[in-house]
mmCIF file of C-alpha atoms in Angstrom:
data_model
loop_
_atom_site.group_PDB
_atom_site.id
_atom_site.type_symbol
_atom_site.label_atom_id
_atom_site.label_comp_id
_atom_site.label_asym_id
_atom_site.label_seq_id
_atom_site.Cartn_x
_atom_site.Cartn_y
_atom_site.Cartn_z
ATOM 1 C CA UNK C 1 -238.666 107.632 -179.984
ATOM 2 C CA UNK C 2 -238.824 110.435 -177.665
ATOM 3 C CA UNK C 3 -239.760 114.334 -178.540
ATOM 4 C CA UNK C 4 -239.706 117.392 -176.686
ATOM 5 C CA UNK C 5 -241.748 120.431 -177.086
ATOM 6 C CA UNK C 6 -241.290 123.800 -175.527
ATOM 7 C CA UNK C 7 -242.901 126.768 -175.677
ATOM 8 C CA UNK C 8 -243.156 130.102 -173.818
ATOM 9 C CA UNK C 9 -239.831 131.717 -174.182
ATOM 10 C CA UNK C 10 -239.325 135.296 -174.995
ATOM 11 C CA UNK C 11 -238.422 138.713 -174.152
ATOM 12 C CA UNK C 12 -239.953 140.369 -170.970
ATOM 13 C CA UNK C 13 -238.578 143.444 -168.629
ATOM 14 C CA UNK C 14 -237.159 142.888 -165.346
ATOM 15 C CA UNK C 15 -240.397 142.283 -162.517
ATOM 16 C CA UNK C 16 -242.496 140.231 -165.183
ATOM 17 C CA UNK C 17 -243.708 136.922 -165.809
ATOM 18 C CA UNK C 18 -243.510 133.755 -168.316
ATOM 19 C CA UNK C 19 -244.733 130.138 -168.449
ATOM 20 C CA UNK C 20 -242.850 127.513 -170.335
ATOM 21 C CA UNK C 21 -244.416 124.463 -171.091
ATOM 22 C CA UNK C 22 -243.143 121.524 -172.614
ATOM 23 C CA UNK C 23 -244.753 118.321 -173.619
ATOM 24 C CA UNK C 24 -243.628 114.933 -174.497
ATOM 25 C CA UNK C 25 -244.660 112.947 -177.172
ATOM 26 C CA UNK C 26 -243.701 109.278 -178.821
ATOM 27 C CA UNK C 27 -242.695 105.815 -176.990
ATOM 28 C CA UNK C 28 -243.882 107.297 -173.263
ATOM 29 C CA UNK C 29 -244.692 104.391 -171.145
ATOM 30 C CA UNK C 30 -243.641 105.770 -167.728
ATOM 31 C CA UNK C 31 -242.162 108.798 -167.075
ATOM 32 C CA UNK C 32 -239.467 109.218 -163.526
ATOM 33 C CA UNK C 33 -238.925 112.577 -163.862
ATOM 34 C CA UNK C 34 -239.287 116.073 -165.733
ATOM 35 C CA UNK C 35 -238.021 119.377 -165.012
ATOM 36 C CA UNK C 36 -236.047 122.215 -166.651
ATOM 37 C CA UNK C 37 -232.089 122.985 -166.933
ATOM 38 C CA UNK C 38 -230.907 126.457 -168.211
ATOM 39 C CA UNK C 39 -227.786 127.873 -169.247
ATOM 40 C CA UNK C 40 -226.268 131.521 -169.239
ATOM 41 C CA UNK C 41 -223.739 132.536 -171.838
ATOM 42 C CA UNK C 42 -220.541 131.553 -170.679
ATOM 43 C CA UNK C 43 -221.503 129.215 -167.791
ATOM 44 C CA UNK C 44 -222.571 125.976 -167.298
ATOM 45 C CA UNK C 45 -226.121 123.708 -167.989
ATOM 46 C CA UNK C 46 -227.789 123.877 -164.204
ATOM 47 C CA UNK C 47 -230.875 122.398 -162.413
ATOM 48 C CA UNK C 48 -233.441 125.001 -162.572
ATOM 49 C CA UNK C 49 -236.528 122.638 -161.119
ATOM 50 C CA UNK C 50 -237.733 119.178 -161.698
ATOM 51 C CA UNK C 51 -240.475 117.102 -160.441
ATOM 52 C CA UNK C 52 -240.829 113.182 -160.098
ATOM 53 C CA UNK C 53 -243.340 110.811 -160.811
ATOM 54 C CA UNK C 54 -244.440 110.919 -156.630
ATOM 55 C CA UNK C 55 -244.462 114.837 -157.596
ATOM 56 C CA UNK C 56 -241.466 115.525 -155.172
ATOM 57 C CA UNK C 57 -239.952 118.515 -156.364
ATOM 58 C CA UNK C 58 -236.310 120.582 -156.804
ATOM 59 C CA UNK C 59 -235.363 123.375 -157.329
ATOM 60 C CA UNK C 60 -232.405 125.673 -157.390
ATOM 61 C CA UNK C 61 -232.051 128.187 -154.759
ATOM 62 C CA UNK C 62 -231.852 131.480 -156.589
ATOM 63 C CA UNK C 63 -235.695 130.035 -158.356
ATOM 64 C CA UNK C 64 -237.133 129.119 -154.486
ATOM 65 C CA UNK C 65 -239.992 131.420 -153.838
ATOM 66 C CA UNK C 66 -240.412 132.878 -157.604
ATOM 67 C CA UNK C 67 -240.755 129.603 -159.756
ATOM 68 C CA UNK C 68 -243.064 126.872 -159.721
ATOM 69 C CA UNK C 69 -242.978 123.729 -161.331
ATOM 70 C CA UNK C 70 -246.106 121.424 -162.115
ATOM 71 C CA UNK C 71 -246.829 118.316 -164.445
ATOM 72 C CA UNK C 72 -249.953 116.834 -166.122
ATOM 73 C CA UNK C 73 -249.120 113.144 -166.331
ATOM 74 C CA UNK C 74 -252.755 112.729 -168.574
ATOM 75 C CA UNK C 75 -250.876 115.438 -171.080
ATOM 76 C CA UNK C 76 -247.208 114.176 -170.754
ATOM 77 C CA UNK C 77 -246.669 117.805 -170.065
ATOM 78 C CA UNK C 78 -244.179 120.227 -167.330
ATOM 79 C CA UNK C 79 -244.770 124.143 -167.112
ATOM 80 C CA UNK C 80 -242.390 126.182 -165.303
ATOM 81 C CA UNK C 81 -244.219 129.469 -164.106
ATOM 82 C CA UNK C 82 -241.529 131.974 -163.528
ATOM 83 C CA UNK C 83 -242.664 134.990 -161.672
ATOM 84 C CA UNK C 84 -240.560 138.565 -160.720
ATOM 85 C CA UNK C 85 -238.101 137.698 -163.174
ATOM 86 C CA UNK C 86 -234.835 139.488 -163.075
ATOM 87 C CA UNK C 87 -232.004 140.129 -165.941
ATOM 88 C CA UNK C 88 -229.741 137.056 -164.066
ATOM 89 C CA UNK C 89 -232.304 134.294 -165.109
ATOM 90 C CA UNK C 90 -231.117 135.596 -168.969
ATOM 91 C CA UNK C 91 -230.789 131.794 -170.592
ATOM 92 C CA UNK C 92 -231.319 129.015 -172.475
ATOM 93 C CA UNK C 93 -233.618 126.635 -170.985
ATOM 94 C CA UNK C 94 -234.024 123.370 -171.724
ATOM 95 C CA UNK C 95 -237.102 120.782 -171.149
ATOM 96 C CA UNK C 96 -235.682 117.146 -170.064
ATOM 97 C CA UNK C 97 -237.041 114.167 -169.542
ATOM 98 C CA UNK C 98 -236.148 110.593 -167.958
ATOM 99 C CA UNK C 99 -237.605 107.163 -168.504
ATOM 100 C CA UNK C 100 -236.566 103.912 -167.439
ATOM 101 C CA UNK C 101 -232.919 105.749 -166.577
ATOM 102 C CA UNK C 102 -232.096 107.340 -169.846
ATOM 103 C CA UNK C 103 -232.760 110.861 -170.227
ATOM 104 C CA UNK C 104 -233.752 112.947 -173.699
ATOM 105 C CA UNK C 105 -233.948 116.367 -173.704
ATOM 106 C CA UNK C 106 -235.234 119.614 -175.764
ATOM 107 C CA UNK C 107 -234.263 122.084 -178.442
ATOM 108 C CA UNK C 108 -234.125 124.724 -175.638
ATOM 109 C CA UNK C 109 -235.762 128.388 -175.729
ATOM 110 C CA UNK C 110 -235.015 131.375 -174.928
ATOM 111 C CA UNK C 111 -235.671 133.388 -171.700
ATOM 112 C CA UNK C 112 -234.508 137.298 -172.138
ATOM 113 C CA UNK C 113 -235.369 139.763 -168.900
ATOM 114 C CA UNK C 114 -234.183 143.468 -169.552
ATOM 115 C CA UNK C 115 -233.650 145.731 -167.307
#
């Protein structure tokens, strides 16, 4: 029906930089809405950023000013450029997707900042 690919994750020290990037592939006729959730051990799945079809964007407050969000609707694609990264952004983050109201979602990847 519906896949997700990320890619991007990794390890990087505290004051560094990643992109993840994530692109759909399968039944996409129109896309709403993509963006990114992550999740810290021992807390719960939160908004990190997402971006709608009219390119309005979200994003959560602690990622304002250090993490942008952009999509390629010609690719089916959504990167999430994460800049001065610190060891609290530690997580799983997951690529998600909604068409027509139902929403599918990715394997998730890992994001490790040491410090």
């Amino acid at each position: 029906q519906v896949q997700l690919v990320e890619s991007g994750g990794g390890l990087v020290q505290a004051g560094g930089s990643l992109r993840l990037s994530c692109a759909a592939s399968g039944s996409i006729f129109s896309i709403n809405s993509m963006g990114w959730h992550r999740q810290a051990p021992g807390k719960q799945r939160k908004l990190v950023a997402r971006i709608t079809s009219l390119g309005n964007t979200n994003y959560a407050d602690s990622a304002k000013g250090r993490f942008t969000i952009s999509r390629d609707n010609a690719k089916n694609t959504v990167s999430l450029q994460m800049n001065s990264l610190k060891p609290e952004d530690t997580a799983v983050y997951y690529c998600y997707l909604v068409q027509n109201g139902r929403d599918y979602w990715g394997q998730g990847t890992q994001v490790t900042v040491s410090s």
